[in-house]
Short mmCIF file of C-alpha atoms in Angstrom, two decimals:
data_model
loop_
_atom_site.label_atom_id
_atom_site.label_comp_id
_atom_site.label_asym_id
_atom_site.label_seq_id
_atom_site.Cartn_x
_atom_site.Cartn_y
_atom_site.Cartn_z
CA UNK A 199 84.05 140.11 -41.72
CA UNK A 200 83.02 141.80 -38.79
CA UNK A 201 81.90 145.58 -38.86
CA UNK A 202 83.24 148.12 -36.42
CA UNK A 203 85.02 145.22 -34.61
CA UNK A 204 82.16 143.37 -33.66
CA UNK A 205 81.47 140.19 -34.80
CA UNK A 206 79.20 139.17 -37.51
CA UNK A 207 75.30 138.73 -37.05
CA UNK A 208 75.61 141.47 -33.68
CA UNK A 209 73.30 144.08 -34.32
CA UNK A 210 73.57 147.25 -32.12
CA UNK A 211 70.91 149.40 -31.23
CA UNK A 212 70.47 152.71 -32.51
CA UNK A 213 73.14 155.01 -30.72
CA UNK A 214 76.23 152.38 -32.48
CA UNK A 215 78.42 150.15 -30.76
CA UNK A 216 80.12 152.73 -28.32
CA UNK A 217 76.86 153.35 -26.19
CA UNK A 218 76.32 149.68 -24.94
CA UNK A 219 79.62 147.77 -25.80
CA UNK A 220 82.11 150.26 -24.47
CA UNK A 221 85.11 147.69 -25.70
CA UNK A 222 87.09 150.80 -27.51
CA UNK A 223 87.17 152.62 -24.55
CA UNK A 224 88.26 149.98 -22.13
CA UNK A 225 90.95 148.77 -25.07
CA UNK A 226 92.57 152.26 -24.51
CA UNK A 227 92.50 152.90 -21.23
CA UNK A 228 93.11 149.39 -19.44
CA UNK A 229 96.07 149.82 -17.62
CA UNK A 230 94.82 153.28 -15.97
CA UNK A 231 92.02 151.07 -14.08
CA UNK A 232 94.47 148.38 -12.72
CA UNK A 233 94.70 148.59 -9.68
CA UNK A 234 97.82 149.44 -7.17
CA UNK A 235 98.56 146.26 -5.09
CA UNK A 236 100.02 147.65 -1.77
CA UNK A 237 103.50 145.89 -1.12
CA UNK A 238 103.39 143.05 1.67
CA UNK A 239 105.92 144.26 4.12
CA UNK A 240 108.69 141.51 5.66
CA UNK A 241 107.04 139.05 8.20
CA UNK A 242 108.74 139.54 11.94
CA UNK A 243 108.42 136.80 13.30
CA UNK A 244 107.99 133.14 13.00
CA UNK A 245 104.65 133.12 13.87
CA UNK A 246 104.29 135.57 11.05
CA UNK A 247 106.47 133.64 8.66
CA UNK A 248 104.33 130.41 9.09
CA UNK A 249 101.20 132.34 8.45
CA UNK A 250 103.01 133.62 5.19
CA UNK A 251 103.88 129.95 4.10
CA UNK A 252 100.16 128.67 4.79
CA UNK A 253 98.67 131.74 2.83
CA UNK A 254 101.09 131.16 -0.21
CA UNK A 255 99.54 127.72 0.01
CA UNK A 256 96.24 128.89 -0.10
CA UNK A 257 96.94 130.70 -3.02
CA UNK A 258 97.77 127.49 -5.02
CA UNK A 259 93.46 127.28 -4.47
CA UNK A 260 91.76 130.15 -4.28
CA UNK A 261 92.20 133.98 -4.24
CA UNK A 262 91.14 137.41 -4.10
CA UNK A 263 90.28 139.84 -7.02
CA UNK A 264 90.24 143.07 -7.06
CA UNK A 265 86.55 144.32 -9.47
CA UNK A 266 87.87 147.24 -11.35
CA UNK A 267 84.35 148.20 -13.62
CA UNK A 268 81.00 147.99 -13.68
CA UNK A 269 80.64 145.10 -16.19
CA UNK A 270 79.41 143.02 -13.40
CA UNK A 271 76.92 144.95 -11.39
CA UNK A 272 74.65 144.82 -10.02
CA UNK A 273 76.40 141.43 -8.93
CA UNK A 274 79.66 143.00 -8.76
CA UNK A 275 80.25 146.63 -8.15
CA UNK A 276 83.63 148.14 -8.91
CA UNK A 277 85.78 148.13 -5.55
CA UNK A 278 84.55 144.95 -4.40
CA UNK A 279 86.92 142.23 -3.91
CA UNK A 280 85.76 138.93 -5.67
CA UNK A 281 87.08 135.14 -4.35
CA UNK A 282 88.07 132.96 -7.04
CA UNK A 283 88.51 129.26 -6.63
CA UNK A 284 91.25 128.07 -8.41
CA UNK A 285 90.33 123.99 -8.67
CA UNK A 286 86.97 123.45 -9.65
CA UNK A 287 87.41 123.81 -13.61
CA UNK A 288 90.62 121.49 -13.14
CA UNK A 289 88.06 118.41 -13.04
CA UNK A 290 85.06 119.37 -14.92
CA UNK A 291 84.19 122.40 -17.51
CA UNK A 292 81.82 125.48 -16.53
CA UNK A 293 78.11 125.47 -16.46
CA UNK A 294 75.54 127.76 -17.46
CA UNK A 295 75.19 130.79 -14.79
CA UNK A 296 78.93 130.18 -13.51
CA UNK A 297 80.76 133.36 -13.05
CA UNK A 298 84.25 132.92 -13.90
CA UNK A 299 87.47 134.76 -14.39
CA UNK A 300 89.78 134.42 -17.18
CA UNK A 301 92.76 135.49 -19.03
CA UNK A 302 91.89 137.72 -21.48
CA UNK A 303 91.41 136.02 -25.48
CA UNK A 304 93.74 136.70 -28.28
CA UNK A 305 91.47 138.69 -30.03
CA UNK A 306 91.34 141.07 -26.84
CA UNK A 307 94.94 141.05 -26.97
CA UNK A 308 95.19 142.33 -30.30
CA UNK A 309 93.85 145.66 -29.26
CA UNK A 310 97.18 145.74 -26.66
CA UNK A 311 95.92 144.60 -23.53
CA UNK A 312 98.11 142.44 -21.83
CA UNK A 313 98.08 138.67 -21.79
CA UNK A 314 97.79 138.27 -18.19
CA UNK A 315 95.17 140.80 -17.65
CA UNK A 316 92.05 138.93 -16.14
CA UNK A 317 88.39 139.69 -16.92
CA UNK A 318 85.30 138.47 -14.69
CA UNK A 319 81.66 137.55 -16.59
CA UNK A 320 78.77 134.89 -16.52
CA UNK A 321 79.28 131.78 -18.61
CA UNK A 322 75.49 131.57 -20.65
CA UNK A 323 76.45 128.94 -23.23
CA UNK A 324 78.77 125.82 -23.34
CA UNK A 325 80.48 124.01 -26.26
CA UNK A 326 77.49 122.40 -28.44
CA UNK A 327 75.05 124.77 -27.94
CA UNK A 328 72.44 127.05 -30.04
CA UNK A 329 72.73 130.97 -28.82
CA UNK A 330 70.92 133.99 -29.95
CA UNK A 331 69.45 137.31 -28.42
CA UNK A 332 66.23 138.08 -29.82
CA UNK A 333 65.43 142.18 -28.52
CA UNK A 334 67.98 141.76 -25.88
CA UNK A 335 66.02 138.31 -24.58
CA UNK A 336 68.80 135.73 -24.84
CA UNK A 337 67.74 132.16 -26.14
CA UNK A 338 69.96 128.77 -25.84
CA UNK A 339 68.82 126.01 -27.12
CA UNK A 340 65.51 127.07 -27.96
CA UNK A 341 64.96 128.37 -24.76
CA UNK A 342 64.81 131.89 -22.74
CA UNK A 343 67.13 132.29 -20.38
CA UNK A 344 65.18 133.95 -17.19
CA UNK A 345 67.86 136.55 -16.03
CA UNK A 346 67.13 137.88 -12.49
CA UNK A 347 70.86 139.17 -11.99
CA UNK A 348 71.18 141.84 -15.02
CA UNK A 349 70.95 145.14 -14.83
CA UNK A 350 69.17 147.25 -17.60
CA UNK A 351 67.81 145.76 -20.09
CA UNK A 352 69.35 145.89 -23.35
CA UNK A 353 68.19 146.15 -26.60
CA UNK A 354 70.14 144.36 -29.39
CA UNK A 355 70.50 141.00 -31.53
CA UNK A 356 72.85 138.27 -31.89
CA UNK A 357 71.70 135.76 -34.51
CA UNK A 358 71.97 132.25 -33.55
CA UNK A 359 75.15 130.77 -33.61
CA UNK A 360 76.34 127.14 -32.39
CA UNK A 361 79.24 127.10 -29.76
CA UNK A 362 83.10 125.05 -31.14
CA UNK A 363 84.47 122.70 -28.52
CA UNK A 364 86.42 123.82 -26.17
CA UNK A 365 84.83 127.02 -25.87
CA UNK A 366 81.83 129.46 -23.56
CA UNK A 367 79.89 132.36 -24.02
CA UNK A 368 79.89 134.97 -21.71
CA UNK A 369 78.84 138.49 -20.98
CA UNK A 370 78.68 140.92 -18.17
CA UNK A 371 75.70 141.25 -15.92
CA UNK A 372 75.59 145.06 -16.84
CA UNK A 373 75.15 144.42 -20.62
CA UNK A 374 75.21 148.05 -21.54
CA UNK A 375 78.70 148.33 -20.35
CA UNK A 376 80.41 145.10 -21.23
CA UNK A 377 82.94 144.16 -23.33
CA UNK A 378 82.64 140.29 -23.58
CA UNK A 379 81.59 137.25 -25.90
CA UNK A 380 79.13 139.73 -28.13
CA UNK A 381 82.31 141.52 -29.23
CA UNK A 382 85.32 139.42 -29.34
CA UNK A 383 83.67 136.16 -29.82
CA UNK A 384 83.66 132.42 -27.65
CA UNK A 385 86.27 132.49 -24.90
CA UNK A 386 88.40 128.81 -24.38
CA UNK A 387 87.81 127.32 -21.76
CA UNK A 388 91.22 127.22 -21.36
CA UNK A 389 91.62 130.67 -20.39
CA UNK A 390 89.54 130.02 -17.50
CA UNK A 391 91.96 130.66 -14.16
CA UNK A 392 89.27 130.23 -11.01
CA UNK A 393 85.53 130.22 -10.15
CA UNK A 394 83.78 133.14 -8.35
CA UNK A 395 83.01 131.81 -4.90
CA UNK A 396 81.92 134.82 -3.10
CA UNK A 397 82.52 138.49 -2.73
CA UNK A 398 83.10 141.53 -0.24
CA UNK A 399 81.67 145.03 -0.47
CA UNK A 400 84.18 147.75 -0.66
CA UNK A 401 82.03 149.19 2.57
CA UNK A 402 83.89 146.34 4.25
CA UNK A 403 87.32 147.79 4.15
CA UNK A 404 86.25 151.14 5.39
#
C-alpha cells in the first residue's frame, strides 16, 4: 500500500513528499490555475465565416494549449502556449523523450480533479520496460537515461519496476515540482489526446 499517497518503492528525500512532488497542493487548488479562455466573438463576414470553418477543421488535428505550471520548465514555462498534434498516436504508440498531453488518470481523479483536465510531461518508459531512479539518475533497461532538458537535479529513488501493456511513464522536466508517473503511477496510453509539436513564449503575445 502506498505511503502518503505515493506509490510503493518511491523514496523521497529528506524534506517529505510535499517539497519535490507538490501533487497535494496542485490536487487542491486545480481549478484556480485554469485558465480563462476569452470568448470568440461572431464572425462578420463570409470571409470570416470560411476562416472559422477551416480553423474548426484544423482543430480535428492539432491545437493550442495553454502551460499553466512549471512542471515543464525549463522546456515549458508557465504562460507559454504549447501545439499539440492530435494524429500521430492514432497510428503508432509514444516513444521515449515524446512530450505528450493527456487526460488526467483515474487515480488523479480521485483526488477531484476533473476528468477532462489535461496534463503535459515527457514519456521516459514504454509498455515492457525495466525503470528505476537510482539518486535521482533514472535507468531503463539497464541503462542511464542522459537528460539534457531537466531542470534541478533531484534527489530520490524509485525501485525498478516493469511497465503493463498499454501503459508510459512520465514525469515533468522540473522534477522538483511535478506531479506525474512517480506519484500516481503508469498513465494509459489511452489517455493520450495529442503530441507536443512546438511552442510560443508568452513574450510573444505582448
Amino acid at each position: 500500500m502506498a505511503v502518503g499517497g505515493l506509490l510503493p518503492g518511491l523514496v523521497s528525500p529528506a524534506g517529505g513528499a510535499a517539497a519535490w512532488l507538490p501533487c497535494h497542493e496542485l490536487f487542491a487548488s486545480w481549478h484556480h490555475w485554469l485558465p480563462s479562455l476569452p470568448r470568440l466573438r461572431p464572425p462578420a463576414s463570409d470571409g470570416f465565416k470560411l476562416l472559422f470553418v477551416l480553423l474548426l477543421f484544423s482543430a480535428a488535428l492539432a491545437e493550442v494549449r495553454y502551460i499553466a505550471s512549471s512542471s515543464m520548465a525549463p522546456t515549458l514555462r508557465p504562460g507559454d502556449r504549447a501545439v499539440a498534434e492530435k494524429v500521430t498516436y492514432l497510428f503508432r504508440r509514444p516513444s521515449i523523450g515524446a512530450i505528450v498531453f493527456f487526460k488526467v488518470p483515474s487515480a488523479v481523479q480521485n483526488y477531484g480533479v476533473n476528468k477532462d483536465v489535461v496534463f503535459i510531461k515527457r514519456v521516459l518508459a514504454t509498455p515492457g520496460d525495466f525503470i528505476e531512479v537510482r539518486q535521482g539518475q533514472l535507468i531503463v533497461n539497464g541503462i542511464a537515461l542522459k537528460e539534457h532538458y531537466t531542470a534541478t537535479h533531484a534527489s530520490y529513488t524509485r525501485e525498478a519496476m516493469r511497465l503493463p501493456e498499454g501503459h508510459v511513464f512520465v514525469m515533468g522536466d522540473n522534477r522538483n515540482n511535478s506531479c506525474d508517473s512517480r506519484a500516481w503511477g503508469p498513465l494509459p496510453i489511452a489517455n493520450i489526446v495529442g503530441r507536443y509539436m512546438t511552442s510560443f513564449t508568452k513574450s510573444s503575445f505582448q
